[in-house]
mmCIF file with all atom_site columns, C-alpha atoms in Angstrom:
data_model
loop_
_atom_site.group_PDB
_atom_site.id
_atom_site.type_symbol
_atom_site.label_atom_id
_atom_site.label_alt_id
_atom_site.label_comp_id
_atom_site.label_asym_id
_atom_site.label_entity_id
_atom_site.label_seq_id
_atom_site.pdbx_PDB_ins_code
_atom_site.Cartn_x
_atom_site.Cartn_y
_atom_site.Cartn_z
_atom_site.occupancy
_atom_site.B_iso_or_equiv
_atom_site.pdbx_formal_charge
_atom_site.auth_seq_id
_atom_site.auth_comp_id
_atom_site.auth_asym_id
_atom_site.auth_atom_id
_atom_site.pdbx_PDB_model_num
ATOM 1   C CA . MET A 1 1   ? -4.163  16.976  -28.300 1.00 0.00 ? 1   MET A CA 1
ATOM 2   C CA . GLU A 1 2   ? -0.457  17.768  -26.995 1.00 0.00 ? 2   GLU A CA 1
ATOM 3   C CA . ARG A 1 3   ? 1.101   15.263  -24.464 1.00 0.00 ? 3   ARG A CA 1
ATOM 4   C CA . GLN A 1 4   ? 2.231   17.820  -22.506 1.00 0.00 ? 4   GLN A CA 1
ATOM 5   C CA . GLN A 1 5   ? -1.404  18.310  -21.383 1.00 0.00 ? 5   GLN A CA 1
ATOM 6   C CA . TRP A 1 6   ? -1.363  14.708  -20.169 1.00 0.00 ? 6   TRP A CA 1
ATOM 7   C CA . SER A 1 7   ? -1.155  13.604  -16.264 1.00 0.00 ? 7   SER A CA 1
ATOM 8   C CA . ASP A 1 8   ? 2.083   12.138  -15.260 1.00 0.00 ? 8   ASP A CA 1
ATOM 9   C CA . GLU A 1 9   ? 0.494   8.584   -15.502 1.00 0.00 ? 9   GLU A CA 1
ATOM 10  C CA . MET A 1 10  ? -0.809  9.003   -19.103 1.00 0.00 ? 10  MET A CA 1
ATOM 11  C CA . THR A 1 11  ? 2.398   10.150  -19.903 1.00 0.00 ? 11  THR A CA 1
ATOM 12  C CA . MET A 1 12  ? 4.455   7.483   -18.226 1.00 0.00 ? 12  MET A CA 1
ATOM 13  C CA . LEU A 1 13  ? 2.019   4.816   -19.648 1.00 0.00 ? 13  LEU A CA 1
ATOM 14  C CA . TYR A 1 14  ? 2.817   6.437   -23.553 1.00 0.00 ? 14  TYR A CA 1
ATOM 15  C CA . ASN A 1 15  ? 6.294   6.484   -22.481 1.00 0.00 ? 15  ASN A CA 1
ATOM 16  C CA . HIS A 1 16  ? 6.299   2.445   -21.882 1.00 0.00 ? 16  HIS A CA 1
ATOM 17  C CA . LEU A 1 17  ? 4.944   2.330   -25.191 1.00 0.00 ? 17  LEU A CA 1
ATOM 18  C CA . GLY A 1 18  ? 7.522   3.841   -26.498 1.00 0.00 ? 18  GLY A CA 1
ATOM 19  C CA . GLY A 1 19  ? 9.979   1.462   -25.125 1.00 0.00 ? 19  GLY A CA 1
ATOM 20  C CA . GLY A 1 20  ? 10.460  -0.593  -28.205 1.00 0.00 ? 20  GLY A CA 1
ATOM 21  C CA . HIS A 1 21  ? 8.558   -3.514  -26.762 1.00 0.00 ? 21  HIS A CA 1
ATOM 22  C CA . SER A 1 22  ? 7.208   -6.017  -28.919 1.00 0.00 ? 22  SER A CA 1
ATOM 23  C CA . PHE A 1 23  ? 5.359   -7.939  -26.247 1.00 0.00 ? 23  PHE A CA 1
ATOM 24  C CA . PHE A 1 24  ? 1.962   -5.900  -26.343 1.00 0.00 ? 24  PHE A CA 1
ATOM 25  C CA . ARG A 1 25  ? -0.584  -7.513  -26.677 1.00 0.00 ? 25  ARG A CA 1
ATOM 26  C CA . ILE A 1 26  ? -3.568  -5.578  -28.572 1.00 0.00 ? 26  ILE A CA 1
ATOM 27  C CA . GLU A 1 27  ? -7.236  -6.247  -28.017 1.00 0.00 ? 27  GLU A CA 1
ATOM 28  C CA . VAL A 1 28  ? -9.678  -4.045  -30.391 1.00 0.00 ? 28  VAL A CA 1
ATOM 29  C CA . PHE A 1 29  ? -13.466 -4.437  -29.582 1.00 0.00 ? 29  PHE A CA 1
ATOM 30  C CA . VAL A 1 30  ? -15.609 -2.795  -32.129 1.00 0.00 ? 30  VAL A CA 1
ATOM 31  C CA . ARG A 1 31  ? -19.466 -2.914  -32.221 1.00 0.00 ? 31  ARG A CA 1
ATOM 32  C CA . SER A 1 32  ? -21.475 -5.162  -35.028 1.00 0.00 ? 32  SER A CA 1
ATOM 33  C CA . LEU A 1 33  ? -24.044 -2.316  -35.556 1.00 0.00 ? 33  LEU A CA 1
ATOM 34  C CA . ALA A 1 34  ? -21.403 0.374   -35.952 1.00 0.00 ? 34  ALA A CA 1
ATOM 35  C CA . PRO A 1 35  ? -22.903 2.603   -38.487 1.00 0.00 ? 35  PRO A CA 1
ATOM 36  C CA . GLY A 1 36  ? -21.369 2.737   -42.411 1.00 0.00 ? 36  GLY A CA 1
ATOM 37  C CA . THR A 1 37  ? -19.808 6.168   -41.499 1.00 0.00 ? 37  THR A CA 1
ATOM 38  C CA . ALA A 1 38  ? -17.444 4.706   -38.957 1.00 0.00 ? 38  ALA A CA 1
ATOM 39  C CA . ARG A 1 39  ? -16.980 1.322   -40.797 1.00 0.00 ? 39  ARG A CA 1
ATOM 40  C CA . PRO A 1 40  ? -14.095 2.547   -42.994 1.00 0.00 ? 40  PRO A CA 1
ATOM 41  C CA . GLN A 1 41  ? -12.220 4.343   -39.793 1.00 0.00 ? 41  GLN A CA 1
ATOM 42  C CA . GLN A 1 42  ? -12.979 0.716   -37.980 1.00 0.00 ? 42  GLN A CA 1
ATOM 43  C CA . GLU A 1 43  ? -11.104 -1.279  -40.999 1.00 0.00 ? 43  GLU A CA 1
ATOM 44  C CA . ASP A 1 44  ? -8.447  1.297   -41.705 1.00 0.00 ? 44  ASP A CA 1
ATOM 45  C CA . LEU A 1 45  ? -7.294  1.034   -37.886 1.00 0.00 ? 45  LEU A CA 1
ATOM 46  C CA . ILE A 1 46  ? -7.617  -2.347  -37.594 1.00 0.00 ? 46  ILE A CA 1
ATOM 47  C CA . ARG A 1 47  ? -5.615  -2.963  -41.041 1.00 0.00 ? 47  ARG A CA 1
ATOM 48  C CA . ARG A 1 48  ? -2.484  -0.749  -39.584 1.00 0.00 ? 48  ARG A CA 1
ATOM 49  C CA . LEU A 1 49  ? -2.582  -2.638  -36.086 1.00 0.00 ? 49  LEU A CA 1
ATOM 50  C CA . ARG A 1 50  ? -2.410  -5.880  -38.539 1.00 0.00 ? 50  ARG A CA 1
ATOM 51  C CA . THR A 1 51  ? 0.301   -4.499  -39.984 1.00 0.00 ? 51  THR A CA 1
ATOM 52  C CA . LEU A 1 52  ? 2.247   -3.658  -36.779 1.00 0.00 ? 52  LEU A CA 1
ATOM 53  C CA . GLU A 1 53  ? 1.641   -7.568  -35.907 1.00 0.00 ? 53  GLU A CA 1
ATOM 54  C CA . ALA A 1 54  ? 3.014   -8.789  -38.898 1.00 0.00 ? 54  ALA A CA 1
ATOM 55  C CA . GLU A 1 55  ? 6.200   -6.562  -38.973 1.00 0.00 ? 55  GLU A CA 1
ATOM 56  C CA . GLY A 1 56  ? 6.558   -8.037  -35.197 1.00 0.00 ? 56  GLY A CA 1
ATOM 57  C CA . ASP A 1 57  ? 6.273   -4.731  -33.870 1.00 0.00 ? 57  ASP A CA 1
ATOM 58  C CA . ILE A 1 58  ? 3.305   -6.095  -31.526 1.00 0.00 ? 58  ILE A CA 1
ATOM 59  C CA . GLU A 1 59  ? 3.124   -9.482  -30.145 1.00 0.00 ? 59  GLU A CA 1
ATOM 60  C CA . THR A 1 60  ? -0.862  -10.283 -31.096 1.00 0.00 ? 60  THR A CA 1
ATOM 61  C CA . VAL A 1 61  ? -3.768  -8.436  -32.331 1.00 0.00 ? 61  VAL A CA 1
ATOM 62  C CA . ASP A 1 62  ? -7.295  -9.932  -31.320 1.00 0.00 ? 62  ASP A CA 1
ATOM 63  C CA . LEU A 1 63  ? -10.647 -8.593  -32.252 1.00 0.00 ? 63  LEU A CA 1
ATOM 64  C CA . TYR A 1 64  ? -13.718 -8.922  -30.622 1.00 0.00 ? 64  TYR A CA 1
ATOM 65  C CA . VAL A 1 65  ? -17.193 -7.984  -31.711 1.00 0.00 ? 65  VAL A CA 1
ATOM 66  C CA . THR A 1 66  ? -18.954 -6.703  -28.804 1.00 0.00 ? 66  THR A CA 1
ATOM 67  C CA . GLY A 1 67  ? -22.538 -6.227  -30.400 1.00 0.00 ? 67  GLY A CA 1
ATOM 68  C CA . ASP A 1 68  ? -24.729 -3.650  -29.120 1.00 0.00 ? 68  ASP A CA 1
ATOM 69  C CA . CYS A 1 69  ? -25.166 -3.906  -25.555 1.00 0.00 ? 69  CYS A CA 1
ATOM 70  C CA . VAL A 1 70  ? -23.905 -7.015  -23.193 1.00 0.00 ? 70  VAL A CA 1
ATOM 71  C CA . CYS A 1 71  ? -26.560 -7.404  -20.735 1.00 0.00 ? 71  CYS A CA 1
ATOM 72  C CA . GLU A 1 72  ? -25.734 -9.404  -17.325 1.00 0.00 ? 72  GLU A CA 1
ATOM 73  C CA . SER A 1 73  ? -29.234 -10.957 -16.544 1.00 0.00 ? 73  SER A CA 1
ATOM 74  C CA . THR A 1 74  ? -29.305 -12.507 -19.996 1.00 0.00 ? 74  THR A CA 1
ATOM 75  C CA . ALA A 1 75  ? -28.919 -16.067 -21.141 1.00 0.00 ? 75  ALA A CA 1
ATOM 76  C CA . ALA A 1 76  ? -25.883 -14.438 -23.682 1.00 0.00 ? 76  ALA A CA 1
ATOM 77  C CA . ALA A 1 77  ? -24.155 -12.998 -20.494 1.00 0.00 ? 77  ALA A CA 1
ATOM 78  C CA . ALA A 1 78  ? -23.617 -16.879 -19.519 1.00 0.00 ? 78  ALA A CA 1
ATOM 79  C CA . THR A 1 79  ? -21.901 -17.749 -22.446 1.00 0.00 ? 79  THR A CA 1
ATOM 80  C CA . ASP A 1 80  ? -17.748 -17.485 -22.768 1.00 0.00 ? 80  ASP A CA 1
ATOM 81  C CA . THR A 1 81  ? -18.178 -14.593 -24.713 1.00 0.00 ? 81  THR A CA 1
ATOM 82  C CA . GLY A 1 82  ? -20.424 -12.781 -22.459 1.00 0.00 ? 82  GLY A CA 1
ATOM 83  C CA . GLN A 1 83  ? -18.514 -13.305 -19.836 1.00 0.00 ? 83  GLN A CA 1
ATOM 84  C CA . PHE A 1 84  ? -15.548 -12.523 -21.322 1.00 0.00 ? 84  PHE A CA 1
ATOM 85  C CA . LEU A 1 85  ? -16.974 -9.162  -22.475 1.00 0.00 ? 85  LEU A CA 1
ATOM 86  C CA . LEU A 1 86  ? -18.657 -8.405  -18.788 1.00 0.00 ? 86  LEU A CA 1
ATOM 87  C CA . ASN A 1 87  ? -15.141 -9.252  -17.448 1.00 0.00 ? 87  ASN A CA 1
ATOM 88  C CA . ARG A 1 88  ? -13.328 -6.445  -19.798 1.00 0.00 ? 88  ARG A CA 1
ATOM 89  C CA . PHE A 1 89  ? -15.673 -3.983  -19.078 1.00 0.00 ? 89  PHE A CA 1
ATOM 90  C CA . GLU A 1 90  ? -15.207 -4.284  -15.272 1.00 0.00 ? 90  GLU A CA 1
ATOM 91  C CA . ARG A 1 91  ? -11.447 -4.532  -15.320 1.00 0.00 ? 91  ARG A CA 1
ATOM 92  C CA . PHE A 1 92  ? -11.611 -1.295  -17.764 1.00 0.00 ? 92  PHE A CA 1
ATOM 93  C CA . GLY A 1 93  ? -13.415 0.576   -15.822 1.00 0.00 ? 93  GLY A CA 1
ATOM 94  C CA . ALA A 1 94  ? -10.997 -0.383  -12.947 1.00 0.00 ? 94  ALA A CA 1
ATOM 95  C CA . TRP A 1 95  ? -8.216  0.845   -14.622 1.00 0.00 ? 95  TRP A CA 1
ATOM 96  C CA . ALA A 1 96  ? -9.587  4.067   -15.611 1.00 0.00 ? 96  ALA A CA 1
ATOM 97  C CA . SER A 1 97  ? -10.337 4.506   -12.098 1.00 0.00 ? 97  SER A CA 1
ATOM 98  C CA . GLU A 1 98  ? -6.879  3.782   -10.940 1.00 0.00 ? 98  GLU A CA 1
ATOM 99  C CA . PHE A 1 99  ? -5.470  6.156   -13.584 1.00 0.00 ? 99  PHE A CA 1
ATOM 100 C CA . GLY A 1 100 ? -7.843  8.795   -13.018 1.00 0.00 ? 100 GLY A CA 1
ATOM 101 C CA . VAL A 1 101 ? -9.006  8.906   -16.434 1.00 0.00 ? 101 VAL A CA 1
ATOM 102 C CA . ASP A 1 102 ? -12.724 8.488   -18.039 1.00 0.00 ? 102 ASP A CA 1
ATOM 103 C CA . LEU A 1 103 ? -13.738 6.001   -20.213 1.00 0.00 ? 103 LEU A CA 1
ATOM 104 C CA . VAL A 1 104 ? -14.677 7.562   -23.532 1.00 0.00 ? 104 VAL A CA 1
ATOM 105 C CA . GLY A 1 105 ? -17.533 5.491   -25.144 1.00 0.00 ? 105 GLY A CA 1
ATOM 106 C CA . PHE A 1 106 ? -18.029 2.871   -22.669 1.00 0.00 ? 106 PHE A CA 1
ATOM 107 C CA . ARG A 1 107 ? -21.472 3.361   -20.800 1.00 0.00 ? 107 ARG A CA 1
ATOM 108 C CA . ASP A 1 108 ? -24.272 1.716   -18.927 1.00 0.00 ? 108 ASP A CA 1
ATOM 109 C CA . ARG A 1 109 ? -27.815 1.624   -21.176 1.00 0.00 ? 109 ARG A CA 1
ATOM 110 C CA . CYS A 1 110 ? -30.865 0.547   -20.590 1.00 0.00 ? 110 CYS A CA 1
ATOM 111 C CA . VAL A 1 111 ? -32.610 -2.112  -22.865 1.00 0.00 ? 111 VAL A CA 1
ATOM 112 C CA . ASP A 1 112 ? -36.252 -2.620  -23.294 1.00 0.00 ? 112 ASP A CA 1
ATOM 113 C CA . SER A 1 113 ? -37.640 -5.958  -23.916 1.00 0.00 ? 113 SER A CA 1
ATOM 114 C CA . THR A 1 114 ? -40.809 -6.087  -25.692 1.00 0.00 ? 114 THR A CA 1
ATOM 115 C CA . LEU A 1 115 ? -41.350 -9.796  -25.631 1.00 0.00 ? 115 LEU A CA 1
ATOM 116 C CA . THR A 1 116 ? -40.600 -10.255 -21.541 1.00 0.00 ? 116 THR A CA 1
ATOM 117 C CA . ARG A 1 117 ? -41.818 -6.341  -20.988 1.00 0.00 ? 117 ARG A CA 1
ATOM 118 C CA . THR A 1 118 ? -38.714 -5.852  -18.704 1.00 0.00 ? 118 THR A CA 1
ATOM 119 C CA . THR A 1 119 ? -35.771 -3.178  -18.729 1.00 0.00 ? 119 THR A CA 1
ATOM 120 C CA . VAL A 1 120 ? -32.656 -4.461  -18.426 1.00 0.00 ? 120 VAL A CA 1
ATOM 121 C CA . THR A 1 121 ? -29.159 -2.438  -18.139 1.00 0.00 ? 121 THR A CA 1
ATOM 122 C CA . GLY A 1 122 ? -26.137 -3.395  -20.599 1.00 0.00 ? 122 GLY A CA 1
ATOM 123 C CA . HIS A 1 123 ? -22.831 -2.415  -20.748 1.00 0.00 ? 123 HIS A CA 1
ATOM 124 C CA . GLN A 1 124 ? -21.949 -0.968  -23.893 1.00 0.00 ? 124 GLN A CA 1
ATOM 125 C CA . PHE A 1 125 ? -18.353 -0.671  -25.313 1.00 0.00 ? 125 PHE A CA 1
ATOM 126 C CA . PRO A 1 126 ? -17.784 2.322   -28.183 1.00 0.00 ? 126 PRO A CA 1
ATOM 127 C CA . ARG A 1 127 ? -17.678 1.763   -31.733 1.00 0.00 ? 127 ARG A CA 1
ATOM 128 C CA . ILE A 1 128 ? -13.962 1.112   -31.601 1.00 0.00 ? 128 ILE A CA 1
ATOM 129 C CA . ALA A 1 129 ? -11.676 0.538   -28.224 1.00 0.00 ? 129 ALA A CA 1
ATOM 130 C CA . VAL A 1 130 ? -8.254  -0.639  -27.999 1.00 0.00 ? 130 VAL A CA 1
ATOM 131 C CA . ALA A 1 131 ? -6.901  -2.169  -24.806 1.00 0.00 ? 131 ALA A CA 1
ATOM 132 C CA . VAL A 1 132 ? -3.151  -2.513  -24.636 1.00 0.00 ? 132 VAL A CA 1
ATOM 133 C CA . PHE A 1 133 ? -1.482  -5.224  -22.548 1.00 0.00 ? 133 PHE A CA 1
ATOM 134 C CA . ASP A 1 134 ? 2.160   -6.048  -21.489 1.00 0.00 ? 134 ASP A CA 1
ATOM 135 C CA . ASP A 1 135 ? 1.806   -9.946  -20.509 1.00 0.00 ? 135 ASP A CA 1
ATOM 136 C CA . ASP A 1 136 ? -1.663  -9.933  -18.470 1.00 0.00 ? 136 ASP A CA 1
ATOM 137 C CA . ASP A 1 137 ? -0.895  -6.252  -17.350 1.00 0.00 ? 137 ASP A CA 1
ATOM 138 C CA . LEU A 1 138 ? -3.701  -4.186  -18.546 1.00 0.00 ? 138 LEU A CA 1
ATOM 139 C CA . VAL A 1 139 ? -1.358  -0.839  -19.801 1.00 0.00 ? 139 VAL A CA 1
ATOM 140 C CA . LEU A 1 140 ? -3.935  1.237   -21.612 1.00 0.00 ? 140 LEU A CA 1
ATOM 141 C CA . VAL A 1 141 ? -7.317  1.461   -22.779 1.00 0.00 ? 141 VAL A CA 1
ATOM 142 C CA . THR A 1 142 ? -8.501  3.963   -25.483 1.00 0.00 ? 142 THR A CA 1
ATOM 143 C CA . PRO A 1 143 ? -10.758 6.106   -26.139 1.00 0.00 ? 143 PRO A CA 1
ATOM 144 C CA . CYS A 1 144 ? -10.400 7.996   -23.103 1.00 0.00 ? 144 CYS A CA 1
ATOM 145 C CA . ALA A 1 145 ? -9.742  11.294  -21.907 1.00 0.00 ? 145 ALA A CA 1
ATOM 146 C CA . GLU A 1 146 ? -8.279  12.982  -18.707 1.00 0.00 ? 146 GLU A CA 1
ATOM 147 C CA . ASN A 1 147 ? -7.850  17.181  -17.739 1.00 0.00 ? 147 ASN A CA 1
ATOM 148 C CA . ASP A 1 148 ? -10.201 18.115  -20.428 1.00 0.00 ? 148 ASP A CA 1
ATOM 149 C CA . ALA A 1 149 ? -8.230  16.325  -23.217 1.00 0.00 ? 149 ALA A CA 1
ATOM 150 C CA . GLN A 1 150 ? -9.419  12.777  -25.379 1.00 0.00 ? 150 GLN A CA 1
ATOM 151 C CA . HIS A 1 151 ? -7.142  10.402  -26.165 1.00 0.00 ? 151 HIS A CA 1
ATOM 152 C CA . SER A 1 152 ? -8.089  8.279   -29.371 1.00 0.00 ? 152 SER A CA 1
ATOM 153 C CA . VAL A 1 153 ? -7.648  5.043   -30.660 1.00 0.00 ? 153 VAL A CA 1
ATOM 154 C CA . ALA A 1 154 ? -5.992  6.785   -33.619 1.00 0.00 ? 154 ALA A CA 1
ATOM 155 C CA . GLU A 1 155 ? -3.809  8.659   -31.408 1.00 0.00 ? 155 GLU A CA 1
ATOM 156 C CA . LEU A 1 156 ? -2.858  5.181   -30.015 1.00 0.00 ? 156 LEU A CA 1
ATOM 157 C CA . VAL A 1 157 ? -2.528  3.479   -33.330 1.00 0.00 ? 157 VAL A CA 1
ATOM 158 C CA . THR A 1 158 ? -0.277  6.563   -34.788 1.00 0.00 ? 158 THR A CA 1
ATOM 159 C CA . THR A 1 159 ? 2.298   6.475   -31.220 1.00 0.00 ? 159 THR A CA 1
ATOM 160 C CA . LEU A 1 160 ? 2.567   2.730   -31.985 1.00 0.00 ? 160 LEU A CA 1
ATOM 161 C CA . GLU A 1 161 ? 3.634   3.400   -35.723 1.00 0.00 ? 161 GLU A CA 1
ATOM 162 C CA . SER A 1 162 ? 5.903   6.059   -34.743 1.00 0.00 ? 162 SER A CA 1
ATOM 163 C CA . VAL A 1 163 ? 7.503   4.105   -31.902 1.00 0.00 ? 163 VAL A CA 1
ATOM 164 C CA . SER A 1 164 ? 8.038   1.180   -34.698 1.00 0.00 ? 164 SER A CA 1
ATOM 165 C CA . ASP A 1 165 ? 9.428   3.644   -37.166 1.00 0.00 ? 165 ASP A CA 1
ATOM 166 C CA . SER A 1 166 ? 12.066  5.094   -34.914 1.00 0.00 ? 166 SER A CA 1
ATOM 167 C CA . ALA A 1 167 ? 12.756  1.428   -33.858 1.00 0.00 ? 167 ALA A CA 1
ATOM 168 C CA . GLY A 1 168 ? 13.300  0.520   -37.670 1.00 0.00 ? 168 GLY A CA 1
ATOM 169 C CA . GLU A 1 169 ? 15.391  3.558   -38.114 1.00 0.00 ? 169 GLU A CA 1
ATOM 170 C CA . GLN A 1 170 ? 17.417  2.438   -35.488 1.00 0.00 ? 170 GLN A CA 1
ATOM 171 C CA . ASP A 1 171 ? 18.309  -1.137  -36.601 1.00 0.00 ? 171 ASP A CA 1
ATOM 172 C CA . LEU A 1 172 ? 19.147  0.455   -40.227 1.00 0.00 ? 172 LEU A CA 1
ATOM 173 C CA . SER A 1 173 ? 21.931  2.682   -37.802 1.00 0.00 ? 173 SER A CA 1
ATOM 174 C CA . ALA A 1 174 ? 23.337  0.127   -36.256 1.00 0.00 ? 174 ALA A CA 1
#
C-alpha cells in the first residue's frame, strides 16, 4: 500500500515516526495459539524490533502474550494481566475511532464453556499486533485499515528500520 492512499491523519502519524525520535515505546501482542505457519513471521518481526531497541532507535519493546481470547466475565480478567489486556483492547478501539481507521484482526468472539454450559463474549487480538507509544500517548496501532488500504505490522517495522537507517546515514555525514 502506498502512503499517498492514506488519510492525512495516518500520514501525520507515520511522519511522526519518521522524526528520528528514540523515545518511542513499542508493545507487541502475540496470540499464544498462533499456528506454526505464523510463528516464524512473528519471531522475525520481534527480532527486528529488538534489534532497533538494542541500537537505541526505540526506547523499549515489551512483548505480551494474549492467549486466544480475553473474556471480561472470567476470573482471568480480574488478574493484572487480564485487566491490562482488556484496557489495551479498549484503548486501541478508542484510538481507531479517533483516527477513523479499522483495527484488523481485533474482534469480539463468543466462547462456549462446556463446564458451565454458558456462552461468554471475549476479545481476541490478531496473531501479532504492535502499538507505538510516544511517552504515554498512543501514536499508532497495527494492523489497521483505512480507505480500503491495510497497514501491517511488517510495514510498520520496515518504516521504523528505514527511519533508523536514514538517521544513521545522517550521523555518518555530520
